[in-house]
Structures are given as C-alpha cells and as structure tokens.
Amino acid sequence: MPEVSAPPIDIPDEELRELRHATGNRYTVVKRLGSGGMAHVYLARHAVLGRPLVIKVLHRTLAQEAEMRERFRREAEAAARLVHPYICAIADMGTSGDIEYLAMPYYAGGSLADLLSRRKTVSASTAASIAVQVASGLDYAHRHGVVHRDIKPDNILFDEDGNVALTDFGIATARFHGRLTASGRAMGTPHYMSPEQAMGRLVDGRSDLYAVGLLLYEMLLGHPPFDGEDSYAVGYKHVHETPLAPDQVDTRVPAALSAIVMKCLNKQAAERYDRGFELADALVQFLSAGGGLDYRNARIARATGLTPL
C-alpha cells in the first residue's frame, strides 16, 4: 500500500479549506493529482482507516449549474450501485456550498494511459486480457442500465495485481446528459467517441464497445485509428472513414484479434457486438487459442510494472 501521509501540498489554502469542510475532516487531503474536463483529482487518506483514496471535485463552474449538480448526484448514485470486480467503486459522495465530490479507491497501478505513455504498445495477449476485463465490467454496467460514454485510457485503472478497474461512470454520464441533451452537441473524448456520439445522437452500450475497439487498436499499434487538427476533424473520421485493420498495419497482430477489433469499430452499431459479454467471449476464445486464457495472471502485472502479490 503506498504511503500518502505527506503534508498537504500544491493546493491553494482557500480550496483546501473548502474541500476539508465539504468532506467533514473524514479525509486528509495530500495533493492535487491533476484535472480533467469535469473535475479536479486529489490524493487523500482516510482519517480513520488510513487507506489512500482519490477525491474528485466537480469543477466550480459546472457545480454552479443547478441542472449539472443534480445530474451529477443522480448519476453518481447510480454508479455507486455498480458493484463489480472490474468497476471502480464509489466509496463516498457529498456536497457543501459549491463543492460536489466523489471519493473512490486509489489504484497503485496507474492507468492505461500511463502504461501506453511508457510502452506505446503491448502484446496482443496483454491487450486482449485488458479488453476482456473492460468488456466484462461494461456488460455488468449495461445490464444495470448504465452506459459509460467516455471509455478511454485515462479511465482504465490497474490495481496492485494488474487487474482492471473502470472509473468515472458517474462523471462521464452526468456530463453526457447535462450537455448533450441540452444542446445537441457531441460529448466525449474525440479520439474515443463512437460515430453516433460524434453526430450528437443518443447512444447505448454498443457505443462503449466501439470505444473498447479503439482501446485495442491503440494498445496494438501505439496510436488511435483517427487523428486530426481538431475535434471536428476527428469526429468526421469516426463517422465517414474506415481505418486499416490492425493486422494490415502491423502483420505481427494476429488476424483473429484484428477481426475482433474491426467488428467493434463497425460504423453501424447493429453490426458490432451487441453485448459486452459477447465481446468478452470472443476475446477469451482468442486467448484460449493462443494459450493465454488466464487473463488475470501476471501478464498484465508485468506490463504495468507491478509485481503480483
């Protein structure tokens, strides 16, 4: 377990006081880890249990919008009901003044984005092993009526053993509802959004599975299939262009895995895998054929630089 008992740093006094007041001194805030499009992210320690946690605080400008605050709370409550080995649990949530926050476990293995920044690519078996867990977690969420809508490397975390945890269900869903339904604009991360997201249409779980295909593509080749000078250019390509299959770009990519990726990336949602378990089953069959069926063994831990306990 990482040590997080260092004194608070990198946080303005006023912001720190507000956060401490909002959490009722239940947590010792250590430092800000970063910021995303929806929230600031802090490393903290539970004041009684001593375990490390991550606290995500909704950006003040968003927290000042009554509709966004209400959607954030509702979606966070829905996400908190998701209890699955491959979904990051929401441990706590609360509000005080302009502060809206979520608390969740700290994952020592970092994110898939961290892994790809170090390694650029991973082996076919490692990519499939990670994707099996992502698809399994998504299948559970979809069966419980929750669509993520922002699956990307930053939202795929690893624990000490290299097991996957999907994060930001509540935040991503609140952003989608609060913005898309109000304005008709596409919401999501451009490189990882589905064609239907890029067109500002309503989505279902198959949009998340398209994003899993994008993750696989990037893990295998070192880059997402589409890029452009701005979000509109990238979105246009998601809607109108078909990428080269991974095994056409790099012949070392197994054809069977490449076919799975391309099925995920079909422009028509009806032609993709219909459910997360179908994608997971296809990936398990690929791993089994290649001798890599045990997708929770040390392979992912080695890839993330961790040692299995």
PDB file of C-alpha atoms in Angstrom:
ATOM      1  CA  MET A   1       0.000   0.000   0.000  1.00  0.00           C
ATOM      2  CA  PRO A   2       1.552   3.340  -0.956  1.00  0.00           C
ATOM      3  CA  GLU A   3       2.435   5.851   1.713  1.00  0.00           C
ATOM      4  CA  VAL A   4       0.368   9.010   1.435  1.00  0.00           C
ATOM      5  CA  SER A   5       0.998  10.683   4.775  1.00  0.00           C
ATOM      6  CA  ALA A   6       2.942  13.638   3.396  1.00  0.00           C
ATOM      7  CA  PRO A   7       1.627  17.076   4.408  1.00  0.00           C
ATOM      8  CA  PRO A   8      -0.829  18.788   2.049  1.00  0.00           C
ATOM      9  CA  ILE A   9       0.882  20.454  -0.901  1.00  0.00           C
ATOM     10  CA  ASP A  10       0.049  22.028  -4.234  1.00  0.00           C
ATOM     11  CA  ILE A  11      -3.425  23.200  -3.171  1.00  0.00           C
ATOM     12  CA  PRO A  12      -4.358  26.844  -2.571  1.00  0.00           C
ATOM     13  CA  ASP A  13      -5.348  27.451   1.064  1.00  0.00           C
ATOM     14  CA  GLU A  14      -8.901  28.524   0.215  1.00  0.00           C
ATOM     15  CA  GLU A  15      -9.526  25.494  -1.979  1.00  0.00           C
ATOM     16  CA  LEU A  16      -8.065  23.183   0.643  1.00  0.00           C
ATOM     17  CA  ARG A  17     -10.260  24.651   3.380  1.00  0.00           C
ATOM     18  CA  GLU A  18     -13.373  24.263   1.239  1.00  0.00           C
ATOM     19  CA  LEU A  19     -12.555  20.666   0.400  1.00  0.00           C
ATOM     20  CA  ARG A  20     -11.844  19.796   4.030  1.00  0.00           C
ATOM     21  CA  HIS A  21     -15.095  21.425   5.078  1.00  0.00           C
ATOM     22  CA  ALA A  22     -17.020  19.534   2.394  1.00  0.00           C
ATOM     23  CA  THR A  23     -15.594  16.168   3.468  1.00  0.00           C
ATOM     24  CA  GLY A  24     -16.139  16.863   7.162  1.00  0.00           C
ATOM     25  CA  ASN A  25     -12.493  16.138   8.003  1.00  0.00           C
ATOM     26  CA  ARG A  26     -13.040  12.477   7.125  1.00  0.00           C
ATOM     27  CA  TYR A  27     -10.052  12.643   4.804  1.00  0.00           C
ATOM     28  CA  THR A  28      -6.570  14.126   4.916  1.00  0.00           C
ATOM     29  CA  VAL A  29      -6.002  15.738   1.529  1.00  0.00           C
ATOM     30  CA  VAL A  30      -2.425  15.210   0.364  1.00  0.00           C
ATOM     31  CA  LYS A  31      -2.130  16.870  -3.039  1.00  0.00           C
ATOM     32  CA  ARG A  32      -3.819  17.530  -6.324  1.00  0.00           C
ATOM     33  CA  LEU A  33      -3.060  14.783  -8.829  1.00  0.00           C
ATOM     34  CA  GLY A  34      -4.479  16.574 -11.849  1.00  0.00           C
ATOM     35  CA  SER A  35      -7.565  17.961 -13.525  1.00  0.00           C
ATOM     36  CA  GLY A  36      -9.887  16.720 -16.243  1.00  0.00           C
ATOM     37  CA  GLY A  37     -12.722  18.197 -18.207  1.00  0.00           C
ATOM     38  CA  MET A  38     -15.169  17.673 -15.355  1.00  0.00           C
ATOM     39  CA  ALA A  39     -13.244  17.510 -12.096  1.00  0.00           C
ATOM     40  CA  HIS A  40     -10.102  18.191 -10.106  1.00  0.00           C
ATOM     41  CA  VAL A  41      -8.498  15.000  -8.759  1.00  0.00           C
ATOM     42  CA  TYR A  42      -6.899  14.801  -5.310  1.00  0.00           C
ATOM     43  CA  LEU A  43      -4.932  12.176  -3.447  1.00  0.00           C
ATOM     44  CA  ALA A  44      -6.208  11.772   0.104  1.00  0.00           C
ATOM     45  CA  ARG A  45      -6.039   9.444   3.101  1.00  0.00           C
ATOM     46  CA  HIS A  46      -8.974   8.211   5.136  1.00  0.00           C
ATOM     47  CA  ALA A  47      -8.602   9.877   8.525  1.00  0.00           C
ATOM     48  CA  VAL A  48      -9.586   6.757  10.493  1.00  0.00           C
ATOM     49  CA  LEU A  49      -8.681   3.785   8.320  1.00  0.00           C
ATOM     50  CA  GLY A  50      -5.521   5.330   6.884  1.00  0.00           C
ATOM     51  CA  ARG A  51      -6.116   3.923   3.421  1.00  0.00           C
ATOM     52  CA  PRO A  52      -5.352   6.056   0.336  1.00  0.00           C
ATOM     53  CA  LEU A  53      -8.262   7.419  -1.666  1.00  0.00           C
ATOM     54  CA  VAL A  54      -8.890   9.613  -4.666  1.00  0.00           C
ATOM     55  CA  ILE A  55     -11.312  12.515  -4.325  1.00  0.00           C
ATOM     56  CA  LYS A  56     -12.795  14.031  -7.475  1.00  0.00           C
ATOM     57  CA  VAL A  57     -14.281  17.513  -7.138  1.00  0.00           C
ATOM     58  CA  LEU A  58     -16.637  18.806  -9.823  1.00  0.00           C
ATOM     59  CA  HIS A  59     -15.274  21.981 -11.414  1.00  0.00           C
ATOM     60  CA  ARG A  60     -16.741  25.043  -9.745  1.00  0.00           C
ATOM     61  CA  THR A  61     -18.162  26.430 -12.997  1.00  0.00           C
ATOM     62  CA  LEU A  62     -20.111  23.204 -13.502  1.00  0.00           C
ATOM     63  CA  ALA A  63     -21.105  22.947  -9.852  1.00  0.00           C
ATOM     64  CA  GLN A  64     -22.762  26.347 -10.137  1.00  0.00           C
ATOM     65  CA  GLU A  65     -25.228  24.947 -12.693  1.00  0.00           C
ATOM     66  CA  ALA A  66     -28.207  23.522 -10.810  1.00  0.00           C
ATOM     67  CA  GLU A  67     -29.043  21.022 -13.559  1.00  0.00           C
ATOM     68  CA  MET A  68     -25.485  19.746 -13.725  1.00  0.00           C
ATOM     69  CA  ARG A  69     -25.267  19.366  -9.946  1.00  0.00           C
ATOM     70  CA  GLU A  70     -28.488  17.383  -9.851  1.00  0.00           C
ATOM     71  CA  ARG A  71     -27.463  15.140 -12.732  1.00  0.00           C
ATOM     72  CA  PHE A  72     -24.022  14.653 -11.183  1.00  0.00           C
ATOM     73  CA  ARG A  73     -25.613  13.459  -7.952  1.00  0.00           C
ATOM     74  CA  ARG A  74     -28.129  11.180  -9.645  1.00  0.00           C
ATOM     75  CA  GLU A  75     -25.580   9.584 -11.926  1.00  0.00           C
ATOM     76  CA  ALA A  76     -23.072   9.206  -9.087  1.00  0.00           C
ATOM     77  CA  GLU A  77     -25.736   7.425  -7.055  1.00  0.00           C
ATOM     78  CA  ALA A  78     -26.431   5.124  -9.998  1.00  0.00           C
ATOM     79  CA  ALA A  79     -22.724   4.434 -10.457  1.00  0.00           C
ATOM     80  CA  ALA A  80     -22.356   3.742  -6.730  1.00  0.00           C
ATOM     81  CA  ARG A  81     -24.771   0.840  -7.124  1.00  0.00           C
ATOM     82  CA  LEU A  82     -22.403  -0.848  -9.596  1.00  0.00           C
ATOM     83  CA  VAL A  83     -20.533  -3.498  -7.621  1.00  0.00           C
ATOM     84  CA  HIS A  84     -18.237  -5.497  -9.886  1.00  0.00           C
ATOM     85  CA  PRO A  85     -14.596  -6.637  -9.768  1.00  0.00           C
ATOM     86  CA  TYR A  86     -13.716  -4.540 -12.831  1.00  0.00           C
ATOM     87  CA  ILE A  87     -15.526  -1.335 -11.866  1.00  0.00           C
ATOM     88  CA  CYS A  88     -14.023   1.264  -9.563  1.00  0.00           C
ATOM     89  CA  ALA A  89     -16.294   1.574  -6.537  1.00  0.00           C
ATOM     90  CA  ILE A  90     -17.606   4.925  -5.361  1.00  0.00           C
ATOM     91  CA  ALA A  91     -16.837   4.993  -1.644  1.00  0.00           C
ATOM     92  CA  ASP A  92     -18.420   8.307  -0.734  1.00  0.00           C
ATOM     93  CA  MET A  93     -20.012  11.405  -2.181  1.00  0.00           C
ATOM     94  CA  GLY A  94     -21.141  14.720  -0.798  1.00  0.00           C
ATOM     95  CA  THR A  95     -21.794  18.399  -1.274  1.00  0.00           C
ATOM     96  CA  SER A  96     -21.073  21.641   0.550  1.00  0.00           C
ATOM     97  CA  GLY A  97     -21.569  25.071  -0.985  1.00  0.00           C
ATOM     98  CA  ASP A  98     -20.085  24.918  -4.480  1.00  0.00           C
ATOM     99  CA  ILE A  99     -18.221  21.676  -3.712  1.00  0.00           C
ATOM    100  CA  GLU A 100     -19.529  18.434  -5.220  1.00  0.00           C
ATOM    101  CA  TYR A 101     -17.225  15.465  -4.728  1.00  0.00           C
ATOM    102  CA  LEU A 102     -16.808  11.722  -5.115  1.00  0.00           C
ATOM    103  CA  ALA A 103     -14.356   9.538  -3.193  1.00  0.00           C
ATOM    104  CA  MET A 104     -13.045   6.283  -4.609  1.00  0.00           C
ATOM    105  CA  PRO A 105     -10.169   3.855  -4.047  1.00  0.00           C
ATOM    106  CA  TYR A 106      -6.630   4.775  -5.034  1.00  0.00           C
ATOM    107  CA  TYR A 107      -5.176   2.415  -7.657  1.00  0.00           C
ATOM    108  CA  ALA A 108      -1.431   1.956  -7.334  1.00  0.00           C
ATOM    109  CA  GLY A 109      -1.005   0.551 -10.843  1.00  0.00           C
ATOM    110  CA  GLY A 110      -1.877   3.808 -12.568  1.00  0.00           C
ATOM    111  CA  SER A 111      -3.927   3.994 -15.749  1.00  0.00           C
ATOM    112  CA  LEU A 112      -3.802   2.503 -19.212  1.00  0.00           C
ATOM    113  CA  ALA A 113      -2.775   5.973 -20.385  1.00  0.00           C
ATOM    114  CA  ASP A 114       0.250   5.766 -18.067  1.00  0.00           C
ATOM    115  CA  LEU A 115       1.093   2.319 -19.396  1.00  0.00           C
ATOM    116  CA  LEU A 116       0.873   3.404 -23.034  1.00  0.00           C
ATOM    117  CA  SER A 117       2.954   6.508 -22.373  1.00  0.00           C
ATOM    118  CA  ARG A 118       5.738   4.209 -21.152  1.00  0.00           C
ATOM    119  CA  ARG A 119       5.319   1.269 -23.503  1.00  0.00           C
ATOM    120  CA  LYS A 120       3.445   2.725 -26.506  1.00  0.00           C
ATOM    121  CA  THR A 121       2.185  -0.774 -27.376  1.00  0.00           C
ATOM    122  CA  VAL A 122       1.556  -4.026 -25.528  1.00  0.00           C
ATOM    123  CA  SER A 123       1.454  -7.605 -26.751  1.00  0.00           C
ATOM    124  CA  ALA A 124      -1.665  -8.995 -28.377  1.00  0.00           C
ATOM    125  CA  SER A 125      -2.345 -11.246 -25.377  1.00  0.00           C
ATOM    126  CA  THR A 126      -1.958  -8.376 -22.913  1.00  0.00           C
ATOM    127  CA  ALA A 127      -4.222  -6.124 -24.987  1.00  0.00           C
ATOM    128  CA  ALA A 128      -6.865  -8.848 -25.188  1.00  0.00           C
ATOM    129  CA  SER A 129      -6.532  -9.593 -21.469  1.00  0.00           C
ATOM    130  CA  ILE A 130      -7.146  -5.964 -20.569  1.00  0.00           C
ATOM    131  CA  ALA A 131     -10.044  -5.693 -23.014  1.00  0.00           C
ATOM    132  CA  VAL A 132     -11.720  -8.835 -21.615  1.00  0.00           C
ATOM    133  CA  GLN A 133     -11.932  -7.185 -18.227  1.00  0.00           C
ATOM    134  CA  VAL A 134     -13.133  -3.875 -19.664  1.00  0.00           C
ATOM    135  CA  ALA A 135     -15.838  -5.647 -21.685  1.00  0.00           C
ATOM    136  CA  SER A 136     -16.900  -7.702 -18.660  1.00  0.00           C
ATOM    137  CA  GLY A 137     -17.245  -4.606 -16.492  1.00  0.00           C
ATOM    138  CA  LEU A 138     -19.188  -2.818 -19.209  1.00  0.00           C
ATOM    139  CA  ASP A 139     -21.522  -5.771 -19.671  1.00  0.00           C
ATOM    140  CA  TYR A 140     -22.417  -5.592 -15.978  1.00  0.00           C
ATOM    141  CA  ALA A 141     -22.943  -1.820 -16.119  1.00  0.00           C
ATOM    142  CA  HIS A 142     -25.082  -2.047 -19.254  1.00  0.00           C
ATOM    143  CA  ARG A 143     -27.259  -4.757 -17.703  1.00  0.00           C
ATOM    144  CA  HIS A 144     -27.876  -2.341 -14.845  1.00  0.00           C
ATOM    145  CA  GLY A 145     -28.850   0.482 -17.178  1.00  0.00           C
ATOM    146  CA  VAL A 146     -25.612   2.486 -17.042  1.00  0.00           C
ATOM    147  CA  VAL A 147     -23.701   3.447 -20.206  1.00  0.00           C
ATOM    148  CA  HIS A 148     -20.268   4.978 -19.635  1.00  0.00           C
ATOM    149  CA  ARG A 149     -19.903   7.100 -22.806  1.00  0.00           C
ATOM    150  CA  ASP A 150     -16.283   8.096 -22.162  1.00  0.00           C
ATOM    151  CA  ILE A 151     -14.190   4.928 -22.268  1.00  0.00           C
ATOM    152  CA  LYS A 152     -10.563   5.989 -22.798  1.00  0.00           C
ATOM    153  CA  PRO A 153      -7.102   5.031 -21.485  1.00  0.00           C
ATOM    154  CA  ASP A 154      -7.304   7.537 -18.608  1.00  0.00           C
ATOM    155  CA  ASN A 155     -10.430   5.794 -17.307  1.00  0.00           C
ATOM    156  CA  ILE A 156      -8.897   2.304 -17.235  1.00  0.00           C
ATOM    157  CA  LEU A 157      -7.056   1.818 -13.932  1.00  0.00           C
ATOM    158  CA  PHE A 158      -4.941  -1.049 -12.577  1.00  0.00           C
ATOM    159  CA  ASP A 159      -4.681  -2.344  -9.023  1.00  0.00           C
ATOM    160  CA  GLU A 160      -1.535  -3.783  -7.422  1.00  0.00           C
ATOM    161  CA  ASP A 161      -2.073  -7.112  -9.190  1.00  0.00           C
ATOM    162  CA  GLY A 162      -2.638  -5.553 -12.602  1.00  0.00           C
ATOM    163  CA  ASN A 163      -6.402  -6.150 -12.586  1.00  0.00           C
ATOM    164  CA  VAL A 164      -8.559  -3.598 -14.392  1.00  0.00           C
ATOM    165  CA  ALA A 165     -10.967  -1.118 -12.816  1.00  0.00           C
ATOM    166  CA  LEU A 166     -13.206   1.112 -14.941  1.00  0.00           C
ATOM    167  CA  THR A 167     -13.649   4.555 -13.455  1.00  0.00           C
ATOM    168  CA  ASP A 168     -15.630   7.778 -13.951  1.00  0.00           C
ATOM    169  CA  PHE A 169     -19.027   6.217 -14.669  1.00  0.00           C
ATOM    170  CA  GLY A 170     -20.920   8.877 -12.746  1.00  0.00           C
ATOM    171  CA  ILE A 171     -18.895  11.811 -14.032  1.00  0.00           C
ATOM    172  CA  ALA A 172     -18.953  10.732 -17.683  1.00  0.00           C
ATOM    173  CA  THR A 173     -22.675  10.007 -17.635  1.00  0.00           C
ATOM    174  CA  ALA A 174     -23.535  13.275 -15.895  1.00  0.00           C
ATOM    175  CA  ARG A 175     -21.511  15.169 -18.480  1.00  0.00           C
ATOM    176  CA  PHE A 176     -23.308  13.412 -21.320  1.00  0.00           C
ATOM    177  CA  HIS A 177     -26.790  14.056 -20.001  1.00  0.00           C
ATOM    178  CA  GLY A 178     -26.087  17.565 -18.793  1.00  0.00           C
ATOM    179  CA  ARG A 179     -24.586  18.724 -22.073  1.00  0.00           C
ATOM    180  CA  LEU A 180     -25.795  16.604 -24.952  1.00  0.00           C
ATOM    181  CA  THR A 181     -29.463  16.606 -24.089  1.00  0.00           C
ATOM    182  CA  ALA A 182     -29.401  20.353 -23.513  1.00  0.00           C
ATOM    183  CA  SER A 183     -27.523  21.419 -26.621  1.00  0.00           C
ATOM    184  CA  GLY A 184     -27.404  18.522 -29.073  1.00  0.00           C
ATOM    185  CA  ARG A 185     -23.605  18.767 -29.182  1.00  0.00           C
ATOM    186  CA  ALA A 186     -21.378  15.710 -29.183  1.00  0.00           C
ATOM    187  CA  MET A 187     -19.859  14.898 -25.813  1.00  0.00           C
ATOM    188  CA  GLY A 188     -16.973  12.597 -25.049  1.00  0.00           C
ATOM    189  CA  THR A 189     -13.278  12.478 -25.852  1.00  0.00           C
ATOM    190  CA  PRO A 190     -12.896  12.927 -29.639  1.00  0.00           C
ATOM    191  CA  HIS A 191     -10.353  10.159 -30.217  1.00  0.00           C
ATOM    192  CA  TYR A 192     -12.522   7.665 -28.321  1.00  0.00           C
ATOM    193  CA  MET A 193     -16.076   8.565 -29.295  1.00  0.00           C
ATOM    194  CA  SER A 194     -18.356   6.456 -31.456  1.00  0.00           C
ATOM    195  CA  PRO A 195     -19.846   7.657 -34.756  1.00  0.00           C
ATOM    196  CA  GLU A 196     -23.216   8.140 -33.077  1.00  0.00           C
ATOM    197  CA  GLN A 197     -21.601  10.236 -30.345  1.00  0.00           C
ATOM    198  CA  ALA A 198     -19.782  12.324 -32.952  1.00  0.00           C
ATOM    199  CA  MET A 199     -23.143  13.036 -34.601  1.00  0.00           C
ATOM    200  CA  GLY A 200     -24.718  14.036 -31.291  1.00  0.00           C
ATOM    201  CA  ARG A 201     -27.151  11.132 -31.258  1.00  0.00           C
ATOM    202  CA  LEU A 202     -28.377   9.121 -28.309  1.00  0.00           C
ATOM    203  CA  VAL A 203     -26.232   6.087 -27.579  1.00  0.00           C
ATOM    204  CA  ASP A 204     -26.437   2.699 -25.913  1.00  0.00           C
ATOM    205  CA  GLY A 205     -23.917   0.148 -24.696  1.00  0.00           C
ATOM    206  CA  ARG A 206     -22.664  -0.591 -28.196  1.00  0.00           C
ATOM    207  CA  SER A 207     -21.091   2.868 -28.213  1.00  0.00           C
ATOM    208  CA  ASP A 208     -18.933   1.793 -25.260  1.00  0.00           C
ATOM    209  CA  LEU A 209     -17.949  -1.367 -27.151  1.00  0.00           C
ATOM    210  CA  TYR A 210     -16.841   0.775 -30.106  1.00  0.00           C
ATOM    211  CA  ALA A 211     -14.548   2.538 -27.637  1.00  0.00           C
ATOM    212  CA  VAL A 212     -13.146  -0.812 -26.479  1.00  0.00           C
ATOM    213  CA  GLY A 213     -12.221  -1.446 -30.105  1.00  0.00           C
ATOM    214  CA  LEU A 214     -10.438   1.910 -30.132  1.00  0.00           C
ATOM    215  CA  LEU A 215      -8.520   0.926 -26.990  1.00  0.00           C
ATOM    216  CA  LEU A 216      -7.493  -2.370 -28.565  1.00  0.00           C
ATOM    217  CA  TYR A 217      -6.374  -0.593 -31.720  1.00  0.00           C
ATOM    218  CA  GLU A 218      -4.205   1.801 -29.732  1.00  0.00           C
ATOM    219  CA  MET A 219      -2.757  -0.904 -27.479  1.00  0.00           C
ATOM    220  CA  LEU A 220      -1.750  -2.958 -30.524  1.00  0.00           C
ATOM    221  CA  LEU A 221      -0.440  -0.177 -32.786  1.00  0.00           C
ATOM    222  CA  GLY A 222       0.570   2.672 -30.482  1.00  0.00           C
ATOM    223  CA  HIS A 223      -1.986   5.213 -31.680  1.00  0.00           C
ATOM    224  CA  PRO A 224      -5.764   5.529 -32.070  1.00  0.00           C
ATOM    225  CA  PRO A 225      -7.136   4.898 -35.564  1.00  0.00           C
ATOM    226  CA  PHE A 226      -8.131   8.516 -36.198  1.00  0.00           C
ATOM    227  CA  ASP A 227      -6.420  11.844 -35.634  1.00  0.00           C
ATOM    228  CA  GLY A 228      -6.971  15.368 -36.899  1.00  0.00           C
ATOM    229  CA  GLU A 229      -6.271  19.026 -36.356  1.00  0.00           C
ATOM    230  CA  ASP A 230      -9.314  19.457 -34.112  1.00  0.00           C
ATOM    231  CA  SER A 231     -12.184  17.535 -32.549  1.00  0.00           C
ATOM    232  CA  TYR A 232     -14.431  18.108 -35.570  1.00  0.00           C
ATOM    233  CA  ALA A 233     -11.876  16.563 -37.922  1.00  0.00           C
ATOM    234  CA  VAL A 234     -11.509  13.525 -35.679  1.00  0.00           C
ATOM    235  CA  GLY A 235     -15.273  13.191 -35.295  1.00  0.00           C
ATOM    236  CA  TYR A 236     -15.734  13.372 -39.065  1.00  0.00           C
ATOM    237  CA  LYS A 237     -13.353  10.436 -39.498  1.00  0.00           C
ATOM    238  CA  HIS A 238     -15.220   8.358 -36.915  1.00  0.00           C
ATOM    239  CA  VAL A 239     -18.378   8.870 -38.946  1.00  0.00           C
ATOM    240  CA  HIS A 240     -17.060   8.616 -42.507  1.00  0.00           C
ATOM    241  CA  GLU A 241     -13.704   6.798 -42.633  1.00  0.00           C
ATOM    242  CA  THR A 242     -12.817   3.157 -42.063  1.00  0.00           C
ATOM    243  CA  PRO A 243      -9.359   2.545 -40.590  1.00  0.00           C
ATOM    244  CA  LEU A 244      -6.986  -0.080 -41.864  1.00  0.00           C
ATOM    245  CA  ALA A 245      -7.321  -3.309 -39.925  1.00  0.00           C
ATOM    246  CA  PRO A 246      -4.591  -3.702 -37.273  1.00  0.00           C
ATOM    247  CA  ASP A 247      -3.089  -6.748 -38.997  1.00  0.00           C
ATOM    248  CA  GLN A 248      -2.811  -4.717 -42.214  1.00  0.00           C
ATOM    249  CA  VAL A 249      -0.867  -2.019 -40.380  1.00  0.00           C
ATOM    250  CA  ASP A 250       1.345  -4.482 -38.497  1.00  0.00           C
ATOM    251  CA  THR A 251       1.487  -8.088 -39.663  1.00  0.00           C
ATOM    252  CA  ARG A 252       2.517  -9.193 -36.160  1.00  0.00           C
ATOM    253  CA  VAL A 253      -1.052  -8.539 -34.960  1.00  0.00           C
ATOM    254  CA  PRO A 254      -2.978 -11.837 -35.045  1.00  0.00           C
ATOM    255  CA  ALA A 255      -5.698 -11.848 -37.693  1.00  0.00           C
ATOM    256  CA  ALA A 256      -8.258 -13.214 -35.224  1.00  0.00           C
ATOM    257  CA  LEU A 257      -7.719 -10.314 -32.824  1.00  0.00           C
ATOM    258  CA  SER A 258      -7.708  -7.823 -35.692  1.00  0.00           C
ATOM    259  CA  ALA A 259     -11.120  -9.138 -36.769  1.00  0.00           C
ATOM    260  CA  ILE A 260     -12.475  -8.588 -33.250  1.00  0.00           C
ATOM    261  CA  VAL A 261     -11.208  -5.006 -33.301  1.00  0.00           C
ATOM    262  CA  MET A 262     -12.805  -4.279 -36.655  1.00  0.00           C
ATOM    263  CA  LYS A 263     -16.152  -5.721 -35.562  1.00  0.00           C
ATOM    264  CA  CYS A 264     -16.077  -3.333 -32.595  1.00  0.00           C
ATOM    265  CA  LEU A 265     -15.286  -0.445 -34.951  1.00  0.00           C
ATOM    266  CA  ASN A 266     -18.147  -1.003 -37.367  1.00  0.00           C
ATOM    267  CA  LYS A 267     -19.844   2.310 -38.170  1.00  0.00           C
ATOM    268  CA  GLN A 268     -23.244   0.693 -37.686  1.00  0.00           C
ATOM    269  CA  ALA A 269     -23.977  -0.129 -34.051  1.00  0.00           C
ATOM    270  CA  ALA A 270     -26.156  -3.066 -35.137  1.00  0.00           C
ATOM    271  CA  GLU A 271     -23.105  -4.709 -36.741  1.00  0.00           C
ATOM    272  CA  ARG A 272     -20.950  -4.543 -33.599  1.00  0.00           C
ATOM    273  CA  TYR A 273     -21.053  -6.913 -30.657  1.00  0.00           C
ATOM    274  CA  ASP A 274     -24.464  -6.468 -29.112  1.00  0.00           C
ATOM    275  CA  ARG A 275     -23.408  -7.047 -25.513  1.00  0.00           C
ATOM    276  CA  GLY A 276     -20.219  -6.767 -23.536  1.00  0.00           C
ATOM    277  CA  PHE A 277     -20.223 -10.475 -22.716  1.00  0.00           C
ATOM    278  CA  GLU A 278     -20.211 -11.293 -26.443  1.00  0.00           C
ATOM    279  CA  LEU A 279     -17.051  -9.245 -26.914  1.00  0.00           C
ATOM    280  CA  ALA A 280     -15.526 -10.767 -23.775  1.00  0.00           C
ATOM    281  CA  ASP A 281     -16.320 -14.278 -25.029  1.00  0.00           C
ATOM    282  CA  ALA A 282     -14.685 -13.566 -28.386  1.00  0.00           C
ATOM    283  CA  LEU A 283     -11.566 -12.294 -26.633  1.00  0.00           C
ATOM    284  CA  VAL A 284     -11.440 -15.300 -24.298  1.00  0.00           C
ATOM    285  CA  GLN A 285     -11.672 -17.605 -27.325  1.00  0.00           C
ATOM    286  CA  PHE A 286      -8.760 -15.735 -28.890  1.00  0.00           C
ATOM    287  CA  LEU A 287      -6.724 -16.007 -25.690  1.00  0.00           C
ATOM    288  CA  SER A 288      -7.579 -19.680 -25.281  1.00  0.00           C
ATOM    289  CA  ALA A 289      -6.481 -20.479 -28.816  1.00  0.00           C
ATOM    290  CA  GLY A 290      -3.193 -18.704 -28.159  1.00  0.00           C
ATOM    291  CA  GLY A 291      -2.538 -20.252 -24.768  1.00  0.00           C
ATOM    292  CA  GLY A 292      -3.339 -17.069 -22.855  1.00  0.00           C
ATOM    293  CA  LEU A 293      -6.687 -17.908 -21.287  1.00  0.00           C
ATOM    294  CA  ASP A 294      -5.675 -16.939 -17.741  1.00  0.00           C
ATOM    295  CA  TYR A 295      -6.193 -13.240 -18.320  1.00  0.00           C
ATOM    296  CA  ARG A 296      -5.843 -12.359 -14.619  1.00  0.00           C
ATOM    297  CA  ASN A 297      -2.347 -13.763 -14.197  1.00  0.00           C
ATOM    298  CA  ALA A 298       0.982 -11.955 -14.029  1.00  0.00           C
ATOM    299  CA  ARG A 299       0.916 -10.899 -17.697  1.00  0.00           C
ATOM    300  CA  ILE A 300      -0.883  -7.622 -17.055  1.00  0.00           C
ATOM    301  CA  ALA A 301       1.027  -7.042 -13.842  1.00  0.00           C
ATOM    302  CA  ARG A 302       4.286  -7.336 -15.759  1.00  0.00           C
ATOM    303  CA  ALA A 303       3.008  -4.951 -18.402  1.00  0.00           C
ATOM    304  CA  THR A 304       2.083  -2.341 -15.812  1.00  0.00           C
ATOM    305  CA  GLY A 305       5.383  -2.717 -13.981  1.00  0.00           C
ATOM    306  CA  LEU A 306       3.775  -4.242 -10.890  1.00  0.00           C
ATOM    307  CA  THR A 307       4.587  -7.427  -9.008  1.00  0.00           C
ATOM    308  CA  PRO A 308       1.643  -9.727  -8.236  1.00  0.00           C
ATOM    309  CA  LEU A 309       1.048 -10.208  -4.501  1.00  0.00           C
TER     310      LEU A 309
END
